[in-house]
């Protein structure tokens, strides 16, 4: 059944009265808010959510889809497609142009919407526009969101956007804000696997350090290769330093531009990266393995407390994130880590100053 509310939303009730009811009611519904919901990245993500790939096949979902008024009709089309998927996990889909309505009651918020870099736009203008969006989002989280909400910022510059959002929602614990570095993590993992003739599930513990920018540092010095029937080997023994520090780094840092030049979008890989991030955050990382997430620093590795920085992390089954703090850092890695930190610190200071003036 579909009905229009008096507010700026449309609710699509997808509950089944008789199919697999006992099994589907094992886990109470959780509410997922997605901003920029009419866009291509959200479209890719929603498919994984609706198939049960992210939160599990017994976890019911309520989707709150948010976008601007001009995109309301497109969101209605997305909601219709969700219906047509006959998903066994999506219980209800709410589309809205009200950020308060979208965030109210949400257990997870995936913040994709932002102002894109337009031709002729100065960097400071872009930063100012997105600071305004994420200050407002943080203030709204503070007003209406659950104190237990998990917030994933995807929109770039995601590290700084996440910082602004967190600063303006002070009553929500800081460890419940994260930024997306999983796309760069997956790119690093894939390039390494291709280089050594392995599958991606035979390689683990790559790290992407720092900012989601040209200073990010894809690091394989802690990665291991664990093929079935073979001795576990350090990945660094299978490639040259030149490849790791030149070819790989350049490939990961420029991958977005290379894909955009050929296709004009990177929605499939970004949607998969968001899904991976959410799955690890809510269901835990594999035993003995770590992944990359941008989180507020606790001072580990010399990164000043509070700066949003991509670190190697492990997550337990309760969703608690822990930065892996005991990795040996060689001289080259230290230089790369510090370079990205310097950039992030400068960007953060500028963004916070802009937010104060708004």
GROMACS .gro file of C-alpha atoms in nm:
model
  358
    1UNK     CA    1   0.000   0.000   0.000
    2UNK     CA    2   0.121   0.351  -0.081
    3UNK     CA    3  -0.015   0.672   0.071
    4UNK     CA    4   0.080   1.038   0.079
    5UNK     CA    5   0.128   1.208   0.416
    6UNK     CA    6   0.051   1.571   0.488
    7UNK     CA    7   0.422   1.637   0.542
    8UNK     CA    8   0.693   1.637   0.278
    9UNK     CA    9   0.711   1.259   0.271
   10UNK     CA   10   0.569   0.952   0.105
   11UNK     CA   11   0.553   0.626   0.299
   12UNK     CA   12   0.567   0.293   0.122
   13UNK     CA   13   0.461   0.010   0.356
   14UNK     CA   14   0.630  -0.311   0.242
   15UNK     CA   15   0.538  -0.539   0.531
   16UNK     CA   16   0.424  -0.887   0.446
   17UNK     CA   17   0.143  -1.035   0.657
   18UNK     CA   18   0.203  -1.399   0.587
   19UNK     CA   19   0.540  -1.475   0.422
   20UNK     CA   20   0.820  -1.595   0.650
   21UNK     CA   21   0.682  -1.383   0.935
   22UNK     CA   22   0.834  -1.585   1.219
   23UNK     CA   23   1.184  -1.577   1.071
   24UNK     CA   24   1.168  -1.210   0.970
   25UNK     CA   25   1.065  -1.097   1.316
   26UNK     CA   26   1.373  -1.241   1.489
   27UNK     CA   27   1.537  -0.897   1.483
   28UNK     CA   28   1.344  -0.576   1.540
   29UNK     CA   29   1.368  -0.320   1.257
   30UNK     CA   30   1.651  -0.069   1.249
   31UNK     CA   31   1.615   0.262   1.068
   32UNK     CA   32   1.871   0.368   0.807
   33UNK     CA   33   1.877   0.733   0.694
   34UNK     CA   34   2.037   0.797   0.355
   35UNK     CA   35   2.091   1.152   0.229
   36UNK     CA   36   2.132   1.225  -0.141
   37UNK     CA   37   1.894   0.935  -0.183
   38UNK     CA   38   1.796   1.014  -0.542
   39UNK     CA   39   2.161   0.999  -0.650
   40UNK     CA   40   2.359   0.722  -0.810
   41UNK     CA   41   2.568   0.627  -0.507
   42UNK     CA   42   2.260   0.582  -0.290
   43UNK     CA   43   2.098   0.382  -0.570
   44UNK     CA   44   2.393   0.142  -0.567
   45UNK     CA   45   2.396   0.115  -0.186
   46UNK     CA   46   2.022   0.053  -0.153
   47UNK     CA   47   2.047  -0.261  -0.365
   48UNK     CA   48   2.291  -0.415  -0.115
   49UNK     CA   49   2.076  -0.309   0.179
   50UNK     CA   50   1.759  -0.452   0.029
   51UNK     CA   51   1.925  -0.785  -0.048
   52UNK     CA   52   2.031  -0.828   0.316
   53UNK     CA   53   2.400  -0.816   0.231
   54UNK     CA   54   2.489  -0.547   0.485
   55UNK     CA   55   2.297  -0.604   0.808
   56UNK     CA   56   2.206  -0.967   0.751
   57UNK     CA   57   1.911  -1.158   0.613
   58UNK     CA   58   1.716  -1.163   0.940
   59UNK     CA   59   1.750  -0.791   1.013
   60UNK     CA   60   1.445  -0.587   0.918
   61UNK     CA   61   1.511  -0.237   0.783
   62UNK     CA   62   1.318   0.089   0.768
   63UNK     CA   63   1.470   0.321   0.508
   64UNK     CA   64   1.449   0.700   0.545
   65UNK     CA   65   1.546   0.849   0.208
   66UNK     CA   66   1.627   1.221   0.202
   67UNK     CA   67   1.691   1.454  -0.090
   68UNK     CA   68   1.603   1.804  -0.208
   69UNK     CA   69   1.255   1.901  -0.327
   70UNK     CA   70   1.361   1.893  -0.693
   71UNK     CA   71   1.454   1.526  -0.653
   72UNK     CA   72   1.135   1.413  -0.480
   73UNK     CA   73   0.990   1.253  -0.791
   74UNK     CA   74   1.315   1.062  -0.851
   75UNK     CA   75   1.300   0.938  -0.490
   76UNK     CA   76   0.948   0.816  -0.552
   77UNK     CA   77   1.088   0.614  -0.841
   78UNK     CA   78   1.356   0.468  -0.613
   79UNK     CA   79   1.090   0.371  -0.359
   80UNK     CA   80   0.887   0.203  -0.634
   81UNK     CA   81   1.192   0.002  -0.737
   82UNK     CA   82   1.249  -0.104  -0.377
   83UNK     CA   83   0.892  -0.234  -0.378
   84UNK     CA   84   0.959  -0.417  -0.703
   85UNK     CA   85   1.262  -0.592  -0.549
   86UNK     CA   86   1.020  -0.772  -0.313
   87UNK     CA   87   1.288  -0.744  -0.046
   88UNK     CA   88   1.255  -0.978   0.251
   89UNK     CA   89   1.430  -0.727   0.479
   90UNK     CA   90   1.290  -0.383   0.390
   91UNK     CA   91   0.982  -0.331   0.603
   92UNK     CA   92   0.911   0.029   0.514
   93UNK     CA   93   1.051   0.310   0.301
   94UNK     CA   94   0.995   0.677   0.386
   95UNK     CA   95   1.092   0.946   0.135
   96UNK     CA   96   1.122   1.302   0.258
   97UNK     CA   97   1.271   1.643   0.192
   98UNK     CA   98   1.287   1.721   0.565
   99UNK     CA   99   1.621   1.650   0.732
  100UNK     CA  100   1.452   1.641   1.073
  101UNK     CA  101   1.209   1.377   0.959
  102UNK     CA  102   1.486   1.175   0.792
  103UNK     CA  103   1.709   1.168   1.101
  104UNK     CA  104   1.434   1.119   1.359
  105UNK     CA  105   1.452   0.767   1.497
  106UNK     CA  106   1.744   0.666   1.275
  107UNK     CA  107   1.991   0.407   1.403
  108UNK     CA  108   2.236   0.466   1.118
  109UNK     CA  109   2.284   0.777   0.902
  110UNK     CA  110   2.471   0.756   0.571
  111UNK     CA  111   2.549   1.113   0.466
  112UNK     CA  112   2.609   1.120   0.090
  113UNK     CA  113   2.463   1.456  -0.011
  114UNK     CA  114   2.702   1.748  -0.060
  115UNK     CA  115   2.784   2.032  -0.296
  116UNK     CA  116   3.000   1.892  -0.578
  117UNK     CA  117   3.305   2.067  -0.716
  118UNK     CA  118   3.166   2.269  -1.006
  119UNK     CA  119   3.368   2.421  -1.291
  120UNK     CA  120   3.525   2.748  -1.185
  121UNK     CA  121   3.455   2.694  -0.816
  122UNK     CA  122   3.735   2.794  -0.579
  123UNK     CA  123   3.838   2.540  -0.314
  124UNK     CA  124   3.739   2.776  -0.033
  125UNK     CA  125   3.391   2.822  -0.182
  126UNK     CA  126   3.348   2.446  -0.202
  127UNK     CA  127   3.463   2.400   0.156
  128UNK     CA  128   3.233   2.678   0.278
  129UNK     CA  129   2.929   2.528   0.103
  130UNK     CA  130   2.985   2.186   0.255
  131UNK     CA  131   3.066   2.325   0.599
  132UNK     CA  132   2.721   2.486   0.592
  133UNK     CA  133   2.555   2.154   0.502
  134UNK     CA  134   2.735   1.951   0.768
  135UNK     CA  135   2.698   2.213   1.038
  136UNK     CA  136   2.322   2.203   0.978
  137UNK     CA  137   2.327   1.824   0.974
  138UNK     CA  138   2.518   1.813   1.303
  139UNK     CA  139   2.277   2.060   1.463
  140UNK     CA  140   1.981   1.852   1.345
  141UNK     CA  141   2.138   1.533   1.479
  142UNK     CA  142   2.179   1.711   1.812
  143UNK     CA  143   1.810   1.810   1.811
  144UNK     CA  144   1.633   1.494   1.693
  145UNK     CA  145   1.862   1.191   1.661
  146UNK     CA  146   1.906   0.900   1.896
  147UNK     CA  147   2.216   0.933   2.113
  148UNK     CA  148   2.312   0.583   1.989
  149UNK     CA  149   2.304   0.671   1.618
  150UNK     CA  150   2.597   0.566   1.400
  151UNK     CA  151   2.694   0.834   1.145
  152UNK     CA  152   2.894   0.755   0.830
  153UNK     CA  153   3.001   1.056   0.622
  154UNK     CA  154   3.061   0.977   0.255
  155UNK     CA  155   3.041   1.325   0.101
  156UNK     CA  156   3.377   1.482   0.025
  157UNK     CA  157   3.586   1.622   0.179
  158UNK     CA  158   3.459   1.341   0.404
  159UNK     CA  159   3.715   1.369   0.684
  160UNK     CA  160   3.648   1.739   0.737
  161UNK     CA  161   3.274   1.707   0.679
  162UNK     CA  162   3.264   1.436   0.946
  163UNK     CA  163   3.455   1.661   1.186
  164UNK     CA  164   3.211   1.950   1.138
  165UNK     CA  165   2.911   1.722   1.177
  166UNK     CA  166   3.053   1.574   1.497
  167UNK     CA  167   3.143   1.912   1.648
  168UNK     CA  168   2.785   2.038   1.609
  169UNK     CA  169   2.630   1.728   1.766
  170UNK     CA  170   2.819   1.736   2.098
  171UNK     CA  171   2.586   1.509   2.295
  172UNK     CA  172   2.637   1.220   2.053
  173UNK     CA  173   2.953   1.025   2.145
  174UNK     CA  174   3.243   1.108   1.914
  175UNK     CA  175   3.322   0.744   1.842
  176UNK     CA  176   2.985   0.714   1.667
  177UNK     CA  177   3.104   0.932   1.376
  178UNK     CA  178   3.311   0.785   1.094
  179UNK     CA  179   3.422   0.883   0.744
  180UNK     CA  180   3.454   0.661   0.439
  181UNK     CA  181   3.803   0.544   0.346
  182UNK     CA  182   3.688   0.194   0.253
  183UNK     CA  183   3.679   0.278  -0.118
  184UNK     CA  184   4.051   0.359  -0.116
  185UNK     CA  185   4.107   0.051   0.104
  186UNK     CA  186   3.929  -0.169  -0.150
  187UNK     CA  187   4.125  -0.013  -0.437
  188UNK     CA  188   4.450  -0.087  -0.256
  189UNK     CA  189   4.342  -0.442  -0.180
  190UNK     CA  190   4.238  -0.507  -0.540
  191UNK     CA  191   4.556  -0.366  -0.694
  192UNK     CA  192   4.775  -0.570  -0.460
  193UNK     CA  193   4.580  -0.890  -0.527
  194UNK     CA  194   4.609  -0.838  -0.902
  195UNK     CA  195   4.982  -0.777  -0.874
  196UNK     CA  196   5.059  -1.096  -0.681
  197UNK     CA  197   4.806  -1.323  -0.853
  198UNK     CA  198   4.576  -1.367  -0.552
  199UNK     CA  199   4.207  -1.314  -0.490
  200UNK     CA  200   4.104  -1.028  -0.263
  201UNK     CA  201   3.988  -1.268   0.010
  202UNK     CA  202   4.340  -1.411   0.018
  203UNK     CA  203   4.488  -1.072   0.111
  204UNK     CA  204   4.420  -0.870   0.427
  205UNK     CA  205   4.551  -0.589   0.647
  206UNK     CA  206   4.623  -0.323   0.389
  207UNK     CA  207   4.583   0.026   0.533
  208UNK     CA  208   4.487   0.362   0.391
  209UNK     CA  209   4.614   0.638   0.617
  210UNK     CA  210   4.503   0.998   0.637
  211UNK     CA  211   4.284   1.220   0.427
  212UNK     CA  212   4.065   1.121   0.134
  213UNK     CA  213   4.276   1.331  -0.100
  214UNK     CA  214   4.595   1.326  -0.302
  215UNK     CA  215   4.790   1.287   0.026
  216UNK     CA  216   4.626   0.956   0.125
  217UNK     CA  217   4.877   0.681   0.190
  218UNK     CA  218   4.791   0.329   0.070
  219UNK     CA  219   5.018   0.110   0.281
  220UNK     CA  220   5.083  -0.262   0.222
  221UNK     CA  221   5.373  -0.299   0.465
  222UNK     CA  222   5.148  -0.481   0.715
  223UNK     CA  223   4.944  -0.679   0.460
  224UNK     CA  224   4.950  -1.058   0.459
  225UNK     CA  225   4.870  -1.318   0.194
  226UNK     CA  226   4.694  -1.631   0.316
  227UNK     CA  227   4.624  -1.866   0.029
  228UNK     CA  228   4.469  -2.201   0.121
  229UNK     CA  229   4.734  -2.469   0.161
  230UNK     CA  230   5.022  -2.220   0.162
  231UNK     CA  231   5.227  -2.055   0.434
  232UNK     CA  232   5.107  -1.708   0.533
  233UNK     CA  233   5.344  -1.455   0.379
  234UNK     CA  234   5.393  -1.078   0.413
  235UNK     CA  235   5.271  -0.908   0.097
  236UNK     CA  236   5.575  -0.680   0.104
  237UNK     CA  237   5.795  -0.983   0.028
  238UNK     CA  238   5.610  -1.038  -0.299
  239UNK     CA  239   5.640  -0.690  -0.452
  240UNK     CA  240   5.917  -0.434  -0.482
  241UNK     CA  241   5.940  -0.117  -0.277
  242UNK     CA  242   5.928   0.075  -0.604
  243UNK     CA  243   5.595  -0.079  -0.697
  244UNK     CA  244   5.447  -0.023  -0.349
  245UNK     CA  245   5.570   0.335  -0.311
  246UNK     CA  246   5.527   0.456  -0.667
  247UNK     CA  247   5.300   0.248  -0.891
  248UNK     CA  248   5.046   0.147  -0.626
  249UNK     CA  249   5.031   0.486  -0.460
  250UNK     CA  250   4.980   0.668  -0.787
  251UNK     CA  251   4.716   0.416  -0.897
  252UNK     CA  252   4.508   0.448  -0.580
  253UNK     CA  253   4.541   0.826  -0.558
  254UNK     CA  254   4.435   0.880  -0.920
  255UNK     CA  255   4.186   0.595  -0.955
  256UNK     CA  256   3.881   0.819  -0.919
  257UNK     CA  257   4.000   1.048  -1.200
  258UNK     CA  258   4.085   0.753  -1.424
  259UNK     CA  259   3.744   0.592  -1.380
  260UNK     CA  260   3.565   0.925  -1.425
  261UNK     CA  261   3.754   0.988  -1.749
  262UNK     CA  262   3.630   0.657  -1.889
  263UNK     CA  263   3.283   0.626  -1.741
  264UNK     CA  264   3.185   0.952  -1.573
  265UNK     CA  265   3.087   0.792  -1.241
  266UNK     CA  266   3.220   0.563  -0.969
  267UNK     CA  267   2.889   0.465  -0.815
  268UNK     CA  268   2.919   0.087  -0.814
  269UNK     CA  269   3.250   0.077  -0.627
  270UNK     CA  270   3.145   0.355  -0.388
  271UNK     CA  271   2.818   0.181  -0.304
  272UNK     CA  272   3.008  -0.141  -0.235
  273UNK     CA  273   3.257   0.045  -0.013
  274UNK     CA  274   2.977   0.199   0.195
  275UNK     CA  275   2.818  -0.144   0.231
  276UNK     CA  276   3.150  -0.294   0.344
  277UNK     CA  277   3.206  -0.014   0.596
  278UNK     CA  278   2.859  -0.058   0.746
  279UNK     CA  279   2.890  -0.436   0.757
  280UNK     CA  280   3.222  -0.420   0.943
  281UNK     CA  281   3.096  -0.147   1.177
  282UNK     CA  282   2.782  -0.333   1.278
  283UNK     CA  283   2.891  -0.698   1.250
  284UNK     CA  284   3.264  -0.681   1.326
  285UNK     CA  285   3.590  -0.736   1.138
  286UNK     CA  286   3.726  -1.090   1.084
  287UNK     CA  287   3.947  -1.222   1.364
  288UNK     CA  288   4.304  -1.101   1.328
  289UNK     CA  289   4.223  -0.863   1.043
  290UNK     CA  290   4.186  -0.487   1.023
  291UNK     CA  291   4.034  -0.244   0.774
  292UNK     CA  292   4.055   0.130   0.711
  293UNK     CA  293   3.810   0.382   0.854
  294UNK     CA  294   3.830   0.756   0.913
  295UNK     CA  295   3.767   0.816   1.283
  296UNK     CA  296   3.843   1.094   1.532
  297UNK     CA  297   4.201   1.045   1.648
  298UNK     CA  298   4.275   0.956   2.010
  299UNK     CA  299   4.639   1.063   1.969
  300UNK     CA  300   4.758   0.734   1.823
  301UNK     CA  301   5.053   0.749   1.580
  302UNK     CA  302   5.113   1.113   1.674
  303UNK     CA  303   4.791   1.239   1.514
  304UNK     CA  304   4.647   1.513   1.736
  305UNK     CA  305   4.337   1.409   1.926
  306UNK     CA  306   4.010   1.490   1.749
  307UNK     CA  307   4.140   1.514   1.392
  308UNK     CA  308   3.939   1.290   1.158
  309UNK     CA  309   4.200   1.056   1.014
  310UNK     CA  310   4.189   0.720   0.836
  311UNK     CA  311   4.349   0.451   1.052
  312UNK     CA  312   4.369   0.073   1.061
  313UNK     CA  313   4.082  -0.039   1.284
  314UNK     CA  314   3.927  -0.350   1.427
  315UNK     CA  315   3.560  -0.372   1.523
  316UNK     CA  316   3.405  -0.618   1.767
  317UNK     CA  317   3.064  -0.781   1.728
  318UNK     CA  318   2.905  -0.500   1.930
  319UNK     CA  319   3.021  -0.235   1.683
  320UNK     CA  320   3.298  -0.090   1.901
  321UNK     CA  321   3.583   0.050   1.687
  322UNK     CA  322   3.943   0.022   1.808
  323UNK     CA  323   4.238   0.179   1.627
  324UNK     CA  324   4.515  -0.079   1.582
  325UNK     CA  325   4.784   0.108   1.771
  326UNK     CA  326   5.087  -0.121   1.771
  327UNK     CA  327   5.198  -0.133   1.407
  328UNK     CA  328   5.564  -0.069   1.330
  329UNK     CA  329   5.596   0.247   1.122
  330UNK     CA  330   5.903   0.280   0.902
  331UNK     CA  331   6.060   0.610   0.802
  332UNK     CA  332   5.884   0.631   0.464
  333UNK     CA  333   5.545   0.554   0.620
  334UNK     CA  334   5.599   0.813   0.891
  335UNK     CA  335   5.665   1.080   0.629
  336UNK     CA  336   5.350   0.988   0.436
  337UNK     CA  337   5.136   0.974   0.752
  338UNK     CA  338   5.261   1.315   0.864
  339UNK     CA  339   5.208   1.472   0.521
  340UNK     CA  340   4.841   1.376   0.518
  341UNK     CA  341   4.799   1.486   0.880
  342UNK     CA  342   4.943   1.830   0.801
  343UNK     CA  343   4.693   1.875   0.519
  344UNK     CA  344   4.402   1.754   0.731
  345UNK     CA  345   4.492   1.976   1.025
  346UNK     CA  346   4.501   2.283   0.802
  347UNK     CA  347   4.171   2.192   0.636
  348UNK     CA  348   4.006   2.124   0.971
  349UNK     CA  349   4.115   2.459   1.115
  350UNK     CA  350   3.984   2.644   0.810
  351UNK     CA  351   3.652   2.457   0.816
  352UNK     CA  352   3.597   2.515   1.188
  353UNK     CA  353   3.669   2.886   1.143
  354UNK     CA  354   3.416   2.905   0.860
  355UNK     CA  355   3.156   2.726   1.071
  356UNK     CA  356   3.202   2.977   1.352
  357UNK     CA  357   3.110   3.261   1.113
  358UNK     CA  358   2.785   3.103   0.996
   0.00000   0.00000   0.00000
